[in-house]
Amino acid sequence: MSQPDETTGRVVRNTGAHYVAETPAGEINCKVKGNFRIRGLRTTNPVAVGDIVSVAPPGPDGTAYITAIEPRRNYIIRRSINLSKQAHIIAANIDRAVLVATLAHPSVSTNFIDRFLATAEAYRVPALLCINKTDLLADEPDGLELLHAVEHLYRTVGYEVVSVSARTGQGMENLRKALAGKTSLLCGNSGVGKSTIVNDLIPGIEQRTAEISAVHDQGMHTTTFSELFHLPGDPTGCIIDTPGIRGFGTVDFERADVGHYFPEIFELSHDCRFNNCTHVHEPGCAVLAAIDEGRVARSRYTSYLSILEDADEGKYRKPF
Ligand code: GDP
Ligand code: ZN
């Protein structure tokens, strides 16, 4: 893809119009030249962290330019809260979306977890559920039973689940193994221990992030930026951290598609009498039968219905 004098690299930072690409020759500061817009979408950043790009060497103006982007395997966007209808690409070419959740202090609802997992399906990014603060569950009434039930539920659906205590270090080795060699995007509500986990995975990251923010705060009003960090001792493993972004980009689900994003519901839907079955009240519905027989978790079905309701009302636009 590159011209003879160009190098190929991966974008590891993006602040405003400035990008940093990691190339065989080291990190190169660059800007964007050309039109890379996604059709039908106005984005604030045409290039995103995780993009594989061609970089032309600095010309007379002293600036290196990104001249081409390899097609993305996937990408995650965030729509602006304001009315500009612009979207921000948070990250591209992600192997894993990791949701850090807790069952106590705070207690993250299964509805939130299911919405995250469904959104990851819609973005075609494999998801991993990381349950943190397991050290606190031993003190909760039925805390460990709850943990095992949640692990069992999501593993049965087909998701990888890794339970950890960032405080005691328990399970962190399993998390490291699960992330090894992959590019993972870490998400999680405030207070679940995402920063503690990231700091444990990448010692010194807090310091780096603070320094970079300090540099940029002087010149610009940037509120969101993502950064790609390598996992120590793992040449191909990295995480994309998005300070200030707790969740995921939003997806406007179409009613007919919601069932596609719940793997166990999707699988059963082939046995429904009607091929456009929405699994709400239709006769001969295989999903409703499976719920009656306890083969599909009621909590998952409740989440499915709540997303379906949002799709009906066209209100599924708020970031979560
Ligand atoms: P973030 O908002 O998701 O980045 O969460 P933080 O990493 O700032 O953690 C929130 C609070 O939870 C802090 O007081 C942490 O010390 C605490 N915390 C993080 N991980 C654990 C854990 O595994 N066990 C316990 N008991 N507390 C934790
Ligand atoms: Zn059905």
Short mmCIF file of C-alpha atoms and ligand atoms in Angstrom, two decimals:
data_model
loop_
_atom_site.label_atom_id
_atom_site.label_comp_id
_atom_site.label_asym_id
_atom_site.label_seq_id
_atom_site.Cartn_x
_atom_site.Cartn_y
_atom_site.Cartn_z
CA MET A 1 0.00 0.00 0.00
CA SER A 2 2.82 2.44 0.80
CA GLN A 3 4.67 4.46 -1.81
CA PRO A 4 8.42 3.75 -1.90
CA ASP A 5 9.31 6.61 0.44
CA GLU A 6 6.40 5.95 2.82
CA THR A 7 6.34 3.78 5.90
CA THR A 8 3.51 1.75 7.34
CA GLY A 9 2.63 2.23 10.97
CA ARG A 10 -0.09 1.94 13.55
CA VAL A 11 -1.73 4.96 15.11
CA VAL A 12 -1.13 4.85 18.85
CA ARG A 13 -2.34 8.30 19.87
CA ASN A 14 -4.77 10.87 18.55
CA THR A 15 -5.34 14.30 20.01
CA GLY A 16 -7.30 16.72 17.90
CA ALA A 17 -5.63 16.88 14.47
CA HIS A 18 -2.42 15.31 15.77
CA TYR A 19 -1.60 11.66 15.42
CA VAL A 20 1.30 9.53 16.53
CA ALA A 21 2.08 6.51 14.37
CA GLU A 22 4.31 3.73 15.56
CA THR A 23 6.53 2.61 12.67
CA PRO A 24 9.58 0.36 12.34
CA ALA A 25 11.64 3.57 12.55
CA GLY A 26 9.98 4.67 15.78
CA GLU A 27 7.10 7.00 16.64
CA ILE A 28 6.26 9.67 14.07
CA ASN A 29 4.10 12.72 14.74
CA CYS A 30 1.79 13.28 11.81
CA LYS A 31 -1.35 14.87 10.46
CA VAL A 32 -3.89 13.70 7.94
CA LYS A 33 -3.91 14.53 4.26
CA GLY A 34 -6.74 13.42 2.04
CA ASN A 35 -10.30 12.40 2.54
CA PHE A 36 -10.84 9.28 4.62
CA ARG A 37 -14.42 9.86 5.64
CA ILE A 38 -16.66 6.92 6.35
CA ARG A 39 -19.56 7.17 3.95
CA GLY A 40 -22.67 8.62 5.56
CA LEU A 41 -20.89 9.55 8.76
CA ARG A 42 -19.35 12.84 9.81
CA THR A 43 -16.45 12.15 12.09
CA THR A 44 -14.34 14.52 14.14
CA ASN A 45 -11.30 12.32 13.50
CA PRO A 46 -10.93 10.65 10.11
CA VAL A 47 -8.17 8.40 11.44
CA ALA A 48 -8.30 6.56 14.76
CA VAL A 49 -6.08 4.83 17.27
CA GLY A 50 -5.49 1.29 16.00
CA ASP A 51 -5.58 2.28 12.33
CA ILE A 52 -2.83 0.90 10.11
CA VAL A 53 -1.65 3.83 8.01
CA SER A 54 0.87 4.93 5.41
CA VAL A 55 2.98 7.88 6.49
CA ALA A 56 4.78 10.09 3.99
CA PRO A 57 8.03 11.66 5.19
CA PRO A 58 7.94 15.32 6.19
CA GLY A 59 7.85 17.70 3.24
CA PRO A 60 9.00 21.33 3.10
CA ASP A 61 6.50 22.26 5.84
CA GLY A 62 8.19 19.81 8.21
CA THR A 63 5.03 17.79 8.81
CA ALA A 64 4.67 14.07 8.15
CA TYR A 65 1.30 13.14 6.68
CA ILE A 66 -0.90 10.07 6.86
CA THR A 67 -1.75 9.40 3.22
CA ALA A 68 -3.67 6.10 3.35
CA ILE A 69 -5.51 3.84 5.80
CA GLU A 70 -5.83 0.09 5.53
CA PRO A 71 -9.43 -1.11 5.57
CA ARG A 72 -10.61 -1.48 9.16
CA ARG A 73 -11.62 -4.86 10.55
CA ASN A 74 -13.93 -3.03 12.90
CA TYR A 75 -14.23 0.29 14.69
CA ILE A 76 -16.08 1.82 17.58
CA ILE A 77 -17.60 5.25 17.39
CA ARG A 78 -19.09 7.66 19.83
CA ARG A 79 -21.72 10.11 18.71
CA SER A 80 -21.41 13.64 19.97
CA ILE A 81 -23.77 14.62 22.70
CA ASN A 82 -24.40 17.96 21.01
CA LEU A 83 -26.45 18.44 17.89
CA SER A 84 -23.57 18.54 15.43
CA LYS A 85 -24.33 14.90 14.48
CA GLN A 86 -20.62 14.25 14.39
CA ALA A 87 -19.10 11.01 15.54
CA HIS A 88 -15.73 10.32 17.08
CA ILE A 89 -13.92 7.10 16.20
CA ILE A 90 -12.65 5.81 19.51
CA ALA A 91 -10.59 2.90 18.18
CA ALA A 92 -10.17 0.65 15.16
CA ASN A 93 -9.02 -2.91 14.55
CA ILE A 94 -9.83 -4.22 18.00
CA ASP A 95 -9.52 -7.91 18.91
CA ARG A 96 -11.26 -7.65 22.24
CA ALA A 97 -13.68 -5.42 24.09
CA VAL A 98 -13.23 -5.97 27.79
CA LEU A 99 -15.98 -4.92 30.15
CA VAL A 100 -14.77 -4.50 33.70
CA ALA A 101 -17.78 -5.01 35.96
CA THR A 102 -18.38 -5.65 39.65
CA LEU A 103 -21.14 -7.52 41.43
CA ALA A 104 -20.78 -5.45 44.61
CA HIS A 105 -19.41 -1.97 45.41
CA PRO A 106 -20.77 -1.02 42.93
CA SER A 107 -23.20 -3.64 41.73
CA VAL A 108 -23.36 -3.51 37.95
CA SER A 109 -26.70 -4.68 36.58
CA THR A 110 -27.00 -7.61 34.19
CA ASN A 111 -28.94 -5.25 31.95
CA PHE A 112 -25.86 -3.03 31.63
CA ILE A 113 -23.63 -6.05 31.00
CA ASP A 114 -26.02 -7.43 28.38
CA ARG A 115 -26.26 -4.10 26.59
CA PHE A 116 -22.49 -3.90 26.43
CA LEU A 117 -22.22 -7.45 25.08
CA ALA A 118 -24.96 -6.83 22.51
CA THR A 119 -23.23 -3.63 21.37
CA ALA A 120 -19.94 -5.51 21.02
CA GLU A 121 -21.75 -8.08 18.85
CA ALA A 122 -23.12 -5.25 16.72
CA TYR A 123 -19.60 -3.87 16.30
CA ARG A 124 -18.32 -7.39 15.57
CA VAL A 125 -15.80 -7.18 18.40
CA PRO A 126 -15.43 -10.30 20.58
CA ALA A 127 -16.18 -9.36 24.19
CA LEU A 128 -14.65 -10.50 27.44
CA LEU A 129 -16.29 -10.00 30.79
CA CYS A 130 -13.89 -9.21 33.61
CA ILE A 131 -15.47 -9.31 37.05
CA ASN A 132 -13.39 -7.33 39.52
CA LYS A 133 -13.38 -6.97 43.31
CA THR A 134 -13.96 -10.66 43.95
CA ASP A 135 -12.23 -10.14 47.32
CA LEU A 136 -15.33 -8.26 48.49
CA LEU A 137 -17.74 -11.03 47.55
CA ALA A 138 -16.69 -13.39 50.30
CA ASP A 139 -18.09 -10.89 52.82
CA GLU A 140 -21.39 -10.45 51.00
CA PRO A 141 -24.30 -12.75 51.78
CA ASP A 142 -24.35 -15.26 48.89
CA GLY A 143 -21.60 -13.24 47.22
CA LEU A 144 -19.67 -16.22 45.91
CA GLU A 145 -22.84 -18.00 44.77
CA LEU A 146 -23.70 -14.89 42.78
CA LEU A 147 -20.21 -14.80 41.27
CA HIS A 148 -20.41 -18.43 40.19
CA ALA A 149 -23.91 -17.99 38.78
CA VAL A 150 -22.81 -14.97 36.71
CA GLU A 151 -19.68 -16.75 35.48
CA HIS A 152 -21.74 -19.78 34.53
CA LEU A 153 -24.43 -17.70 32.80
CA TYR A 154 -22.06 -15.82 30.51
CA ARG A 155 -19.77 -18.76 29.80
CA THR A 156 -22.82 -20.79 28.79
CA VAL A 157 -23.75 -18.06 26.31
CA GLY A 158 -20.22 -18.28 24.92
CA TYR A 159 -18.35 -15.37 26.46
CA GLU A 160 -14.98 -15.56 28.12
CA VAL A 161 -15.23 -14.56 31.77
CA VAL A 162 -12.24 -13.74 33.95
CA SER A 163 -12.79 -12.95 37.61
CA VAL A 164 -10.14 -10.93 39.37
CA SER A 165 -9.32 -8.93 42.41
CA ALA A 166 -7.07 -6.08 41.37
CA ARG A 167 -6.55 -5.47 45.07
CA THR A 168 -5.20 -8.90 46.03
CA GLY A 169 -3.92 -9.80 42.57
CA GLN A 170 -6.04 -12.92 42.46
CA GLY A 171 -6.94 -13.88 38.87
CA MET A 172 -4.76 -11.16 37.34
CA GLU A 173 -2.52 -13.80 35.77
CA ASN A 174 -5.56 -15.24 34.00
CA LEU A 175 -6.48 -11.79 32.73
CA ARG A 176 -2.94 -11.26 31.43
CA LYS A 177 -3.15 -14.59 29.61
CA ALA A 178 -6.54 -13.71 28.13
CA LEU A 179 -5.19 -10.41 26.79
CA ALA A 180 -1.86 -11.80 25.56
CA GLY A 181 -1.04 -11.01 21.95
CA LYS A 182 -4.28 -9.13 21.33
CA THR A 183 -5.43 -5.54 21.01
CA SER A 184 -8.02 -4.97 23.71
CA LEU A 185 -10.26 -2.02 24.47
CA LEU A 186 -10.96 -1.67 28.18
CA CYS A 187 -14.33 -0.31 29.27
CA GLY A 188 -16.15 -0.05 32.55
CA ASN A 189 -18.31 2.20 34.67
CA SER A 190 -16.69 4.56 37.09
CA GLY A 191 -15.64 2.88 40.32
CA VAL A 192 -15.35 -0.70 39.06
CA GLY A 193 -11.55 -0.60 39.29
CA LYS A 194 -10.63 -0.15 35.64
CA SER A 195 -7.74 2.21 36.43
CA THR A 196 -6.46 -0.14 39.13
CA ILE A 197 -6.46 -3.01 36.63
CA VAL A 198 -4.79 -0.98 33.88
CA ASN A 199 -2.11 0.17 36.31
CA ASP A 200 -1.47 -3.39 37.34
CA LEU A 201 -1.21 -4.56 33.71
CA ILE A 202 1.00 -1.67 32.69
CA PRO A 203 3.03 -0.29 35.58
CA GLY A 204 3.75 3.42 35.12
CA ILE A 205 0.80 4.08 32.82
CA GLU A 206 -0.79 6.57 35.23
CA GLN A 207 2.33 8.68 35.10
CA ARG A 208 2.46 8.59 31.28
CA THR A 209 -1.18 9.52 30.93
CA ALA A 210 -0.79 12.45 33.31
CA GLU A 211 2.23 13.74 31.39
CA ILE A 212 0.50 13.50 28.03
CA SER A 213 -2.61 15.25 29.35
CA ALA A 214 -0.47 18.01 30.79
CA VAL A 215 1.25 18.61 27.45
CA HIS A 216 -2.01 18.75 25.54
CA ASP A 217 -3.99 20.74 28.05
CA GLN A 218 -1.69 23.68 27.43
CA GLY A 219 -2.55 23.98 23.79
CA MET A 220 -5.99 22.61 23.18
CA HIS A 221 -9.31 21.76 24.66
CA THR A 222 -9.28 18.06 24.14
CA THR A 223 -11.71 16.10 26.17
CA THR A 224 -11.37 12.68 24.65
CA PHE A 225 -8.33 10.88 23.46
CA SER A 226 -7.50 7.23 23.23
CA GLU A 227 -4.08 5.75 23.50
CA LEU A 228 -2.63 2.38 22.67
CA PHE A 229 -0.23 0.90 25.24
CA HIS A 230 1.89 -2.20 24.86
CA LEU A 231 1.65 -4.84 27.54
CA PRO A 232 5.07 -5.33 29.10
CA GLY A 233 6.83 -8.51 28.01
CA ASP A 234 4.25 -9.06 25.27
CA PRO A 235 5.45 -7.83 21.85
CA THR A 236 2.02 -8.00 20.18
CA GLY A 237 -0.35 -7.50 23.09
CA CYS A 238 -1.67 -4.03 23.82
CA ILE A 239 -4.59 -2.24 25.37
CA ILE A 240 -6.38 0.84 24.16
CA ASP A 241 -7.23 3.03 27.08
CA THR A 242 -9.81 5.76 26.72
CA PRO A 243 -9.66 8.06 29.73
CA GLY A 244 -12.98 9.80 30.15
CA ILE A 245 -14.84 7.27 28.06
CA ARG A 246 -16.41 4.71 30.33
CA GLY A 247 -18.64 2.78 28.02
CA PHE A 248 -18.89 2.01 24.42
CA GLY A 249 -20.06 3.90 21.39
CA THR A 250 -23.78 3.62 20.86
CA VAL A 251 -25.60 1.69 18.22
CA ASP A 252 -29.08 2.42 16.96
CA PHE A 253 -30.49 -1.07 17.00
CA GLU A 254 -33.08 -2.04 14.44
CA ARG A 255 -35.90 -4.03 16.01
CA ALA A 256 -35.36 -6.97 13.68
CA ASP A 257 -31.63 -7.12 14.49
CA VAL A 258 -31.69 -7.08 18.30
CA GLY A 259 -32.03 -10.88 18.46
CA HIS A 260 -28.87 -11.24 16.36
CA TYR A 261 -26.82 -9.72 19.16
CA PHE A 262 -27.86 -12.26 21.80
CA PRO A 263 -26.06 -15.41 20.61
CA GLU A 264 -28.29 -17.89 22.47
CA ILE A 265 -31.46 -16.18 21.21
CA PHE A 266 -30.10 -16.01 17.68
CA GLU A 267 -29.31 -19.71 17.68
CA LEU A 268 -32.79 -20.67 18.87
CA SER A 269 -34.52 -18.31 16.46
CA HIS A 270 -33.92 -20.77 13.60
CA ASP A 271 -36.45 -23.05 15.30
CA CYS A 272 -39.16 -20.41 15.66
CA ARG A 273 -42.25 -20.99 13.52
CA PHE A 274 -42.02 -17.56 11.89
CA ASN A 275 -38.71 -16.48 10.47
CA ASN A 276 -39.39 -12.87 11.48
CA CYS A 277 -40.27 -13.90 15.04
CA THR A 278 -39.42 -11.22 17.62
CA HIS A 279 -39.80 -13.72 20.48
CA VAL A 280 -42.36 -11.59 22.32
CA HIS A 281 -45.74 -13.24 21.81
CA GLU A 282 -45.57 -15.25 18.59
CA PRO A 283 -46.92 -18.80 18.60
CA GLY A 284 -44.35 -21.52 18.04
CA CYS A 285 -41.51 -19.37 19.40
CA ALA A 286 -38.50 -21.52 20.29
CA VAL A 287 -37.01 -18.77 22.47
CA LEU A 288 -40.12 -18.47 24.68
CA ALA A 289 -40.20 -22.25 25.00
CA ALA A 290 -36.52 -22.32 26.01
CA ILE A 291 -37.14 -19.66 28.65
CA ASP A 292 -40.05 -21.66 30.08
CA GLU A 293 -37.80 -24.69 30.27
CA GLY A 294 -34.95 -22.73 31.87
CA ARG A 295 -32.60 -23.15 28.91
CA VAL A 296 -32.29 -19.38 28.38
CA ALA A 297 -31.68 -17.09 31.34
CA ARG A 298 -34.59 -14.83 32.15
CA SER A 299 -32.21 -11.94 32.91
CA ARG A 300 -30.85 -12.14 29.37
CA TYR A 301 -34.35 -12.18 27.92
CA THR A 302 -35.32 -9.18 30.06
CA SER A 303 -32.32 -7.27 28.68
CA TYR A 304 -33.28 -8.31 25.16
CA LEU A 305 -36.81 -6.96 25.71
CA SER A 306 -35.50 -3.67 27.11
CA ILE A 307 -33.31 -3.08 24.05
CA LEU A 308 -36.22 -4.04 21.81
CA GLU A 309 -38.37 -1.45 23.57
CA ASP A 310 -35.72 1.22 23.03
CA ALA A 311 -35.47 0.28 19.36
CA ASP A 312 -39.26 0.70 19.10
CA GLU A 313 -39.11 4.16 20.55
CA GLY A 314 -35.99 5.14 18.65
CA LYS A 315 -34.56 6.39 21.90
CA TYR A 316 -31.52 4.16 22.04
CA ARG A 317 -29.15 7.03 21.58
CA LYS A 318 -27.95 7.90 24.99
CA PRO A 319 -24.42 6.82 25.76
CA PHE A 320 -24.25 4.18 28.44
P1 GDP B 1 -12.25 3.18 38.01
O1 GDP B 1 -13.14 4.35 38.29
O2 GDP B 1 -13.00 2.08 37.35
O3 GDP B 1 -11.01 3.54 37.27
O4 GDP B 1 -11.88 2.57 39.43
P2 GDP B 1 -10.57 2.72 40.31
O5 GDP B 1 -9.47 1.89 39.76
O6 GDP B 1 -10.29 4.15 40.57
O7 GDP B 1 -11.08 2.01 41.64
C1 GDP B 1 -12.19 2.48 42.37
C2 GDP B 1 -12.04 2.05 43.82
O8 GDP B 1 -12.14 0.63 43.91
C3 GDP B 1 -10.69 2.43 44.40
O9 GDP B 1 -10.90 2.82 45.74
C4 GDP B 1 -9.90 1.14 44.31
O10 GDP B 1 -8.90 1.06 45.30
C5 GDP B 1 -10.98 0.11 44.57
N1 GDP B 1 -10.67 -1.20 43.96
C6 GDP B 1 -10.19 -1.45 42.71
N2 GDP B 1 -10.05 -2.77 42.51
C7 GDP B 1 -10.44 -3.37 43.66
C8 GDP B 1 -10.52 -4.74 44.09
O11 GDP B 1 -10.22 -5.69 43.39
N3 GDP B 1 -11.00 -4.97 45.36
C9 GDP B 1 -11.37 -3.95 46.18
N4 GDP B 1 -11.81 -4.26 47.40
N5 GDP B 1 -11.30 -2.66 45.81
C10 GDP B 1 -10.84 -2.36 44.57
ZN ZN B 2 -39.19 -16.66 18.47
#
